[in-house]
Short mmCIF file of C-alpha atoms in Angstrom, two decimals:
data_model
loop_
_atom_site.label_atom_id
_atom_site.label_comp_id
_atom_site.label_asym_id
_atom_site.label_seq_id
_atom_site.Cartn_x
_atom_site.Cartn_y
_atom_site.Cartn_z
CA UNK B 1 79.55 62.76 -19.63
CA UNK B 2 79.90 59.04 -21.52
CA UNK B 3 75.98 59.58 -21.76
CA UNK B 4 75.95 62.80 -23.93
CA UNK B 5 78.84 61.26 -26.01
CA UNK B 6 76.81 58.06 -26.82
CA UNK B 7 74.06 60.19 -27.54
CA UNK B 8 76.13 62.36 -30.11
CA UNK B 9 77.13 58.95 -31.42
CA UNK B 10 73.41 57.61 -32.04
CA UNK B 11 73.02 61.28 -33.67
CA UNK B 12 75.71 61.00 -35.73
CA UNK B 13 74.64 57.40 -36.58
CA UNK B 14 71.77 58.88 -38.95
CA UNK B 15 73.75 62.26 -39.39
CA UNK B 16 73.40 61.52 -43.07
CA UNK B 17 69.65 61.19 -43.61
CA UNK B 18 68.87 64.20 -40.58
CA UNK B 19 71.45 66.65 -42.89
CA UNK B 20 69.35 64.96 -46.07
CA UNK B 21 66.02 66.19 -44.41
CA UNK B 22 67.34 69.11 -43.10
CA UNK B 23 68.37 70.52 -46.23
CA UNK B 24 65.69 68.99 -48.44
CA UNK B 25 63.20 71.13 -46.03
CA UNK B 26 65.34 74.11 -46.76
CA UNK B 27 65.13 74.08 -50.18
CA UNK B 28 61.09 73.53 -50.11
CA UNK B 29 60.29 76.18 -48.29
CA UNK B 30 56.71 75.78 -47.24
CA UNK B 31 54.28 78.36 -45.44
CA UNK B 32 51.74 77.79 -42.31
CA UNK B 33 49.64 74.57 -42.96
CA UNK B 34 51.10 73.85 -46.53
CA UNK B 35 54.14 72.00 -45.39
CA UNK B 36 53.16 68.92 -46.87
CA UNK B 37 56.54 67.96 -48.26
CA UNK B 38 58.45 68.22 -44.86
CA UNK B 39 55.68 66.57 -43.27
CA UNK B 40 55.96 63.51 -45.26
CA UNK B 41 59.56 64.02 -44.98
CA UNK B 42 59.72 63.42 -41.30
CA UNK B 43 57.26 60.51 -40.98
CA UNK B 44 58.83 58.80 -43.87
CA UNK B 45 61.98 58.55 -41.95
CA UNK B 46 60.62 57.83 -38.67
CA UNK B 47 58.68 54.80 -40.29
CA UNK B 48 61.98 53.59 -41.66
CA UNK B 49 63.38 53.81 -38.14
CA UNK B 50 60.19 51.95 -37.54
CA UNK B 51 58.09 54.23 -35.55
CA UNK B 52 54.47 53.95 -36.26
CA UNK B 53 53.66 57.75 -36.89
CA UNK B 54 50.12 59.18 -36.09
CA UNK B 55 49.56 61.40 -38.77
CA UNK B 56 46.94 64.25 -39.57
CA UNK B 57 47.05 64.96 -35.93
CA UNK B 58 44.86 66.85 -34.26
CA UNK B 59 43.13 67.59 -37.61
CA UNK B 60 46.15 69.38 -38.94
CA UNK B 61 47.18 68.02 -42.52
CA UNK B 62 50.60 69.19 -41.63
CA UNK B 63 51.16 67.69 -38.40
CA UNK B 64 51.76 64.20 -36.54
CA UNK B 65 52.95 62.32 -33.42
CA UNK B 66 55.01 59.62 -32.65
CA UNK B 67 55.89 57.54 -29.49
CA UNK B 68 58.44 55.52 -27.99
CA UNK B 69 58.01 53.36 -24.90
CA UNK B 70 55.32 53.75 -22.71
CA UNK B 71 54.11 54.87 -19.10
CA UNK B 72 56.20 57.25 -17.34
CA UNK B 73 57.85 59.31 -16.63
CA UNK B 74 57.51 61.34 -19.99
CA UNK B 75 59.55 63.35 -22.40
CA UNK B 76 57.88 65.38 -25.29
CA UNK B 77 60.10 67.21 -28.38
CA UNK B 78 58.35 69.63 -30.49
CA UNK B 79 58.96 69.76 -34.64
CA UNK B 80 58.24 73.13 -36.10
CA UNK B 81 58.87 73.27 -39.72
CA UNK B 82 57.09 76.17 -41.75
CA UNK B 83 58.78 78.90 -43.56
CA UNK B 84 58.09 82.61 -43.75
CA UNK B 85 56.83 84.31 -47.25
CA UNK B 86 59.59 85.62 -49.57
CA UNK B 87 62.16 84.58 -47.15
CA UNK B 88 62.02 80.90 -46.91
CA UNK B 89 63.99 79.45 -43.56
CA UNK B 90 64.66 83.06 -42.82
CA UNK B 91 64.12 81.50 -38.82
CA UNK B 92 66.04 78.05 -39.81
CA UNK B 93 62.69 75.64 -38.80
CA UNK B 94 64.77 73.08 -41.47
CA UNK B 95 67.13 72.59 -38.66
CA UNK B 96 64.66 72.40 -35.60
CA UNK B 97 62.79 69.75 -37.24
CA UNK B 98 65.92 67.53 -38.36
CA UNK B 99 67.46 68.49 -34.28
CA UNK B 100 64.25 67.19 -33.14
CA UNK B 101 63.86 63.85 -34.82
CA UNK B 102 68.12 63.71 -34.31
CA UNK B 103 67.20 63.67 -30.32
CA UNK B 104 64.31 61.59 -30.61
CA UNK B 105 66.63 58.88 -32.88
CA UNK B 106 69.32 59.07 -29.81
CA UNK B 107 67.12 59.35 -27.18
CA UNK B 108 65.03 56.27 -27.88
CA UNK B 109 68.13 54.05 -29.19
CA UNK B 110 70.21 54.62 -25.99
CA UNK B 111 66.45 53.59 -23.65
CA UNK B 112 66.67 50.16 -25.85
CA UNK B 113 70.37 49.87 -25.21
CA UNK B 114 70.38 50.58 -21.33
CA UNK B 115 66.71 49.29 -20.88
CA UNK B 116 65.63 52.92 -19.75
CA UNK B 117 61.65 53.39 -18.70
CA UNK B 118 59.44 55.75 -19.91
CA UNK B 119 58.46 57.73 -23.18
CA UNK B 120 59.27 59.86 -25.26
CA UNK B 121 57.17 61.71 -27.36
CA UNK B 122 58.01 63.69 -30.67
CA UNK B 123 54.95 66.10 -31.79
CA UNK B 124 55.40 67.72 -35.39
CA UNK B 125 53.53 71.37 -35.21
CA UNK B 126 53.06 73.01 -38.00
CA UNK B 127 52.36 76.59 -38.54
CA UNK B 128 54.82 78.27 -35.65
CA UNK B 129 54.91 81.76 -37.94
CA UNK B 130 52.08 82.44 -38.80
CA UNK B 131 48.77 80.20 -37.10
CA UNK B 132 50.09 78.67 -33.89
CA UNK B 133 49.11 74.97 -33.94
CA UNK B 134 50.58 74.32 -30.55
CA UNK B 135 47.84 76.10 -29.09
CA UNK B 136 45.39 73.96 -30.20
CA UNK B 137 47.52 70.83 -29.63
CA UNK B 138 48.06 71.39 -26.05
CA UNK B 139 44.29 72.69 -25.88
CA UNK B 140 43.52 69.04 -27.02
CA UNK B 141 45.40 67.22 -24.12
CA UNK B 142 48.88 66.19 -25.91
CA UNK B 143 51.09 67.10 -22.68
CA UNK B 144 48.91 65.01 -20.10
CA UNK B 145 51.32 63.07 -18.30
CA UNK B 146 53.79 64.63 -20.08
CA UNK B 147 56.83 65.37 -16.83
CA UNK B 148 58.62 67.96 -19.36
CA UNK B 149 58.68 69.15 -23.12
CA UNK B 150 61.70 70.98 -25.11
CA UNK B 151 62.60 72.47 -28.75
CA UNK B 152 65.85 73.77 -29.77
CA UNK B 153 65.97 77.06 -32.39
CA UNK B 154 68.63 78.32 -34.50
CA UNK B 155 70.11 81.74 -33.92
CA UNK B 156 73.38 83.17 -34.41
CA UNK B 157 75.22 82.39 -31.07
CA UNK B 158 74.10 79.80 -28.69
CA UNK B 159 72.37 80.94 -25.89
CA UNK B 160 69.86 79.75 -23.22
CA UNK B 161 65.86 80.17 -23.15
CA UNK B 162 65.29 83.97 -21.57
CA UNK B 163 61.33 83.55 -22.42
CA UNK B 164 59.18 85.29 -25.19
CA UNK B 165 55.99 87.97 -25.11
CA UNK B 166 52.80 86.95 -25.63
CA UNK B 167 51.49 87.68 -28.51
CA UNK B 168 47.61 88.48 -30.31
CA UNK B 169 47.06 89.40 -33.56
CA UNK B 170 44.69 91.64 -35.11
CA UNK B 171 43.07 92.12 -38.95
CA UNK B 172 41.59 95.27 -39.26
CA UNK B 173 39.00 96.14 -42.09
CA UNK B 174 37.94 100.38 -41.85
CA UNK B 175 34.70 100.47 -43.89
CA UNK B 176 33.75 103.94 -45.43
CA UNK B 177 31.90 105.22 -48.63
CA UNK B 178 33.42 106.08 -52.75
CA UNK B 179 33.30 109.26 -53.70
CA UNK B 180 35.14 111.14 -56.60
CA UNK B 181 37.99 112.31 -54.32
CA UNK B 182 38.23 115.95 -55.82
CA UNK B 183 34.48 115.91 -57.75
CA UNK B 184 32.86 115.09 -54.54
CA UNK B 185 34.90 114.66 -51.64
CA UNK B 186 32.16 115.73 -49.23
CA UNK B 187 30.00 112.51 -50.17
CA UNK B 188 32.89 110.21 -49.61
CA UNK B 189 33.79 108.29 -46.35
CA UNK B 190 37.60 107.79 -46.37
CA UNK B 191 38.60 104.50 -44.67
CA UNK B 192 42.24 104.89 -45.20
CA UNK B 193 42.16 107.80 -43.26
CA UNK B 194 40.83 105.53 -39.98
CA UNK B 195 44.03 103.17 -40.68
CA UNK B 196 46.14 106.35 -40.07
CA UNK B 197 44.67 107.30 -37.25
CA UNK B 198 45.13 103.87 -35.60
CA UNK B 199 49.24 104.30 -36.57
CA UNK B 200 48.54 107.63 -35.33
CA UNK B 201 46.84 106.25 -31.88
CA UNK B 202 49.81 103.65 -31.51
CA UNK B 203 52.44 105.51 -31.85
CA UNK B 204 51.30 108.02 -29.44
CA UNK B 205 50.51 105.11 -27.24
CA UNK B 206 53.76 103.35 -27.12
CA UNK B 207 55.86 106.26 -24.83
CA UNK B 208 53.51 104.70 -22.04
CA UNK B 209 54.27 101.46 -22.93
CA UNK B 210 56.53 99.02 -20.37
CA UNK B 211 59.79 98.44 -21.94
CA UNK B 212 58.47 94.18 -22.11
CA UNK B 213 55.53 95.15 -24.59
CA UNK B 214 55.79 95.86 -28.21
CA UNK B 215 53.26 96.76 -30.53
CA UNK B 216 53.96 96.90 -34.48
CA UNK B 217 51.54 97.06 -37.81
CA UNK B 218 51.62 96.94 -41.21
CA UNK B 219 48.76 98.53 -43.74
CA UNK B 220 47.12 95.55 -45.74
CA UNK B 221 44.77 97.60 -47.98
CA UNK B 222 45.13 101.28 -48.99
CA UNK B 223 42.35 101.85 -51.93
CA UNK B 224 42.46 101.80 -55.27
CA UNK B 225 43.27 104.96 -56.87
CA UNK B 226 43.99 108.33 -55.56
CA UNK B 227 40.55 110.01 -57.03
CA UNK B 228 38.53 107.77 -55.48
CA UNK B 229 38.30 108.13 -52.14
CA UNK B 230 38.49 104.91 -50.19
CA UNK B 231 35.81 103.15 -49.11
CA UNK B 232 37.95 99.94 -47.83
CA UNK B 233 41.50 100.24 -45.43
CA UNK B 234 42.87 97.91 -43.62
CA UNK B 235 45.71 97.04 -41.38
CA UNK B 236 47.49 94.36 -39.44
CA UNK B 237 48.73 94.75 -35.92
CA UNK B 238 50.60 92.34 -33.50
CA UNK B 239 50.06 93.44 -29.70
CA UNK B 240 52.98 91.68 -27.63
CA UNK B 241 53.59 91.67 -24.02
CA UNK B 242 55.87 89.39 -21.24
CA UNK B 243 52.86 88.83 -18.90
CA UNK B 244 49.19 87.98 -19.62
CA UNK B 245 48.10 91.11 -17.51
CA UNK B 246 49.78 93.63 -19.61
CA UNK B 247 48.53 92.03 -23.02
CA UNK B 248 45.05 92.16 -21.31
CA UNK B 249 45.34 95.68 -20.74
CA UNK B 250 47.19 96.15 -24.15
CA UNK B 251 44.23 94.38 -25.83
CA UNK B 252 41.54 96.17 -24.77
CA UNK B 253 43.45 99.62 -25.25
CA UNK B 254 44.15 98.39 -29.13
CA UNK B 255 40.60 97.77 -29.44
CA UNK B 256 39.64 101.68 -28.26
CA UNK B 257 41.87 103.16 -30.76
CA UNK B 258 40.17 101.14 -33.31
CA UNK B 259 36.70 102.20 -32.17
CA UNK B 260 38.44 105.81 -31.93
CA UNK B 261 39.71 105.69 -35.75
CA UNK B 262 36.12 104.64 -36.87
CA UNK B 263 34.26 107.55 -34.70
CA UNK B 264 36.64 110.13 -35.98
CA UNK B 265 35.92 109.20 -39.98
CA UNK B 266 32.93 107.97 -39.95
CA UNK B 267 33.85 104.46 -40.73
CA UNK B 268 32.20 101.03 -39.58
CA UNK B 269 35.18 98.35 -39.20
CA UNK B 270 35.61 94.92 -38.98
CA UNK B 271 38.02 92.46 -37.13
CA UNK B 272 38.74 89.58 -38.65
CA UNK B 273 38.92 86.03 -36.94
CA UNK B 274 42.52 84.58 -36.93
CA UNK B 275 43.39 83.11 -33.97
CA UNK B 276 43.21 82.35 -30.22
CA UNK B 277 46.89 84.39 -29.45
CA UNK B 278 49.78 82.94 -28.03
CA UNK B 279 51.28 82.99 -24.10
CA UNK B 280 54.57 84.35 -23.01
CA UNK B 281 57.23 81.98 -22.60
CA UNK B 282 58.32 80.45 -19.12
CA UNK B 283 61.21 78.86 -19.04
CA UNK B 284 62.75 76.20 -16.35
CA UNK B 285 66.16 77.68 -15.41
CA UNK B 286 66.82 73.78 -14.41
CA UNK B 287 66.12 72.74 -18.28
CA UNK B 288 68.55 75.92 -19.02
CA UNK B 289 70.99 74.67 -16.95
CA UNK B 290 71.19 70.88 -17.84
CA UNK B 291 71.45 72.45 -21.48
CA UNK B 292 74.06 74.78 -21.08
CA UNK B 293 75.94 71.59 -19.41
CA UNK B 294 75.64 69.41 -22.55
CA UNK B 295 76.00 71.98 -25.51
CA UNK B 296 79.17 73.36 -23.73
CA UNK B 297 80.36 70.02 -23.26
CA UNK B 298 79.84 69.61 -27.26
CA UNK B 299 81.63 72.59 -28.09
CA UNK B 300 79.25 75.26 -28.13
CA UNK B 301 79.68 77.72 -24.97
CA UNK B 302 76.28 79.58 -24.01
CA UNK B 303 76.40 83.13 -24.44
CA UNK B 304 74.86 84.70 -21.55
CA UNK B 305 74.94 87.39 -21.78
CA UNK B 306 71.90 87.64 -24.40
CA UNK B 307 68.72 89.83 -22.80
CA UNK B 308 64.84 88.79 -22.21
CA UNK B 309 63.67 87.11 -25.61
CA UNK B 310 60.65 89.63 -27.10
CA UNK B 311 60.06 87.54 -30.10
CA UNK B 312 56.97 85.42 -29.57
CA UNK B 313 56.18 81.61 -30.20
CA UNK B 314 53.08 79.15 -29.71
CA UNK B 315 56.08 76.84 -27.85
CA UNK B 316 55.05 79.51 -24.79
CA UNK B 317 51.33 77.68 -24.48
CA UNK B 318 53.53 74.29 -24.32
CA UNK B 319 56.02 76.22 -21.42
CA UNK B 320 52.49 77.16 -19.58
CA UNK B 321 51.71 73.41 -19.61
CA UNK B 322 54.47 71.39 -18.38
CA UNK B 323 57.94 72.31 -17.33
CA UNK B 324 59.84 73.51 -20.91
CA UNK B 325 62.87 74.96 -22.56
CA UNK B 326 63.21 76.85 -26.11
CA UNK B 327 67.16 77.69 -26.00
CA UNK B 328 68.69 78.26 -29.13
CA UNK B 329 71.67 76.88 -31.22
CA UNK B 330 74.45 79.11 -32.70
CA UNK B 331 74.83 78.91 -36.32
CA UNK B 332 76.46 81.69 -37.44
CA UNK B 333 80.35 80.25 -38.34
CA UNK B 334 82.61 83.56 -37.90
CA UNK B 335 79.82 84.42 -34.68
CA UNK B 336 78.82 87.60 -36.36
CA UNK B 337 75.38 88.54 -35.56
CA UNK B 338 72.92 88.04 -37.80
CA UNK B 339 69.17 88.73 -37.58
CA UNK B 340 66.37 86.73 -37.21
CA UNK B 341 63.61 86.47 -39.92
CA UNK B 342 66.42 88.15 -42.45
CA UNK B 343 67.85 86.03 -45.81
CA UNK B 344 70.95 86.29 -44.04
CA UNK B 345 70.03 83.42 -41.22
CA UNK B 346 68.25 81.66 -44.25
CA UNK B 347 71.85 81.09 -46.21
CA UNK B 348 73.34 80.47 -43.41
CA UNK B 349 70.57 77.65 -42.13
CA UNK B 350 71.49 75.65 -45.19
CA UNK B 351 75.51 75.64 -44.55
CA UNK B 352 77.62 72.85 -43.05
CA UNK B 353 78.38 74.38 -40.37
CA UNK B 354 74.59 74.68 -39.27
CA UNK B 355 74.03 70.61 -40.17
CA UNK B 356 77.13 70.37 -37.34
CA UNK B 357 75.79 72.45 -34.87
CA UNK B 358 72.59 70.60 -35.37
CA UNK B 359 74.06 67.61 -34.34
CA UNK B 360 75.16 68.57 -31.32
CA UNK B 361 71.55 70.78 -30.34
CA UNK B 362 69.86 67.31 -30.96
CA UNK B 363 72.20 65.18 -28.42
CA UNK B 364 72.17 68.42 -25.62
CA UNK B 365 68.38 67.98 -26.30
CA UNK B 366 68.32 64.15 -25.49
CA UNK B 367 70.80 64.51 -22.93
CA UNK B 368 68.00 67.09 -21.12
CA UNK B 369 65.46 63.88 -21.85
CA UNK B 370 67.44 61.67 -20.30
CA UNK B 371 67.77 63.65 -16.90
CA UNK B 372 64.53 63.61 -17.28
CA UNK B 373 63.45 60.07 -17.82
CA UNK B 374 66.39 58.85 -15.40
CA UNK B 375 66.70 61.36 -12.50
CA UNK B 376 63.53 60.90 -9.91
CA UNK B 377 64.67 64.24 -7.83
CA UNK B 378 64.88 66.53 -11.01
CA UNK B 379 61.67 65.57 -11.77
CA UNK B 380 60.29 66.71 -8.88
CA UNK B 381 62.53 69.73 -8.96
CA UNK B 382 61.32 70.53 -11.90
CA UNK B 383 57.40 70.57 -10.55
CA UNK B 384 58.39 72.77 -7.58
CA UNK B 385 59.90 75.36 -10.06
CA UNK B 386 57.19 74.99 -12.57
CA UNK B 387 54.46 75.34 -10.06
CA UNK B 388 55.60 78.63 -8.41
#
């Protein structure tokens, strides 16, 4: 594989300033939409590669797009780049966004050097935790003509893309009436009691659930005081599912226990706007396999025995879209587990060992491209699969 070794090399030719942003992200940690410092980050060093950088894209402050070449066939990347409150890079986006621009650097420098048609395309998203800008960015028409589209994500071993659940969020506002809670309890509506109920209704709910779905909450508002009874409760739920006819269902159910919770107190309630929901993931098991090629060639075996992913991402509208991969790069140096989302993965996304396994993610990523770009019957492989 001279290919994947000259791609390492055109990595490893900017290793310095890709470790510089990665870390530099890491220690800004920045939440959905506000990542204004590894925005400009990103496009600051792709215009001193000399990209021109489309910024504000989409109408996102926090996101941008930049091109190499032209025509087709097509390659997109996806950036992600947002942290997660009071844990920072608890999910390590500091290293997807430096593995990104790293493939995108060695991808487009070995097309000049072996006059290679087509383009590639590297899309910064911001807002993968918590607000899903790929939605709207495919929604807009990013992928058209697009042949296929990838990301890499650190975890603790390396491992290919098994897919992810759907996902739709709901804010829940219970509405009742103040009362003096031992004064006057019988003129007082109690909204925290309807948020209770709907943990109640869940949980009694999820023994008839399909072992794919998950459902989890959290209480956002309790009241104020316990003599007064409260007359505002709220909660937040996340309804997840591996296919779109079980989140349907799973959807419609949430929204009875709701209704259910407000009959049975009294309450009016509310659900807030936040946004459109996410798709399950679909990944190309010939992506996954060109992958596992390259980052075992590098060093990094693929673990595989790892199950069906049941985390969620907006990188599943992108898989719905075109032909896609979101495998994941193993970070953890002694290859004990560690979890996801946890300050754990956060210290260990800012370690040397995580810049080096970086490295190699972004040229197994632009080694996929370049099967891409460069191999006429994969392509169409890859259309076949995608469109069953």
């Amino acid at each position: 594989m001279n290919n994947l070794q000259d791609l390492l090399k055109h990595v490893e030719d900017h290793g310095s300033e890709l470790n510089e942003l990665s870390i530099e992200v890491w220690k800004n940690p920045e939440l959905a939409f506000k990542e204004f410092i590894a925005c400009k980050l990103q496009c600051e060093l792709l215009k001193k590669w000399g990209f021109n950088v489309e910024e504000n894209y989409c109408g996102f402050e926090t996101a941008y797009r930049c091109e190499y070449g032209s025509g087709t066939p097509a390659f997109a990347i996806t950036s992600e780049y947002d942290a997660l409150p009071g844990i920072g890079h608890g999910c390590g986006h500091n290293l997807i966004c430096a593995a990104a621009l790293g493939a995108f650097i060695a991808l487009t420098e070995y097309m000049k050097a072996n006059n290679i048609p087509g383009k590639v395309i590297l899309i910064g998203t911001p807002a993968e935790e918590s607000g899903s800008s790929k939605v709207k960015i495919v929604n807009s028409g990013a992928l058209e003509g697009v042949d296929a589209a990838m990301m890499v994500h650190p975890s603790w071993r390396t491992c290919l893309d098994t897919g992810c659940l759907s996902i739709k969020r709901f804010d829940v506002v219970f509405k009742g009436k103040a009362s003096h809670a031992s004064g006057s309890p019988h003129l007082g509506i109690n909204a925290l009691d309807a948020v209770q109920l709907t943990f109640a209704g869940v949980n009694a709910w999820r023994q008839q659930l399909p072992e794919s779905s998950r459902i989890h909450g959290v209480v956002t508002e309790g009241g104020l005081k316990p003599n007064i009874t409260p007359d505002r409760a709220g909660c937040c739920f996340f309804v997840r599912s591996a296919t779109q006819e079980w989140q349907d269902k799973m959807n419609e159910r949430f929204l009875d226990i709701i209704k259910g919770a407000a009959l049975m107190t009294g309450c009016e309630y509310e659900i807030l706007p936040y946004n459109a929901g996410t798709k399950a993931r679909k990944p190309s098991s010939l992506m996954n396999q060109v992958w596992m090629e390259n980052i075992g060639s590098l060093g990094s075996p693929v673990d595989l025995s790892f199950g069906p992913g049941r985390g969620s991402s907006d990188f599943g509208n992108v898989s719905q879209a075109v032909p896609a991969i979101h495998p994941y790069i193993g970070i953890s140096e002694d290859h004990t587990e560690i979890a996801g989302h946890s300050a754990a993965l956060c210290e260990a996304a800012g370690k040397p060992y995580a810049l080096s396994q970086m490295h190699k993610a972004a040229a197994a990523m632009a080694a996929v491209g370049l099967k891409v770009l460069t191999d006429a019957g994969y392509r169409e492989q890859l259309k076949v699969e995608f469109n069953k």
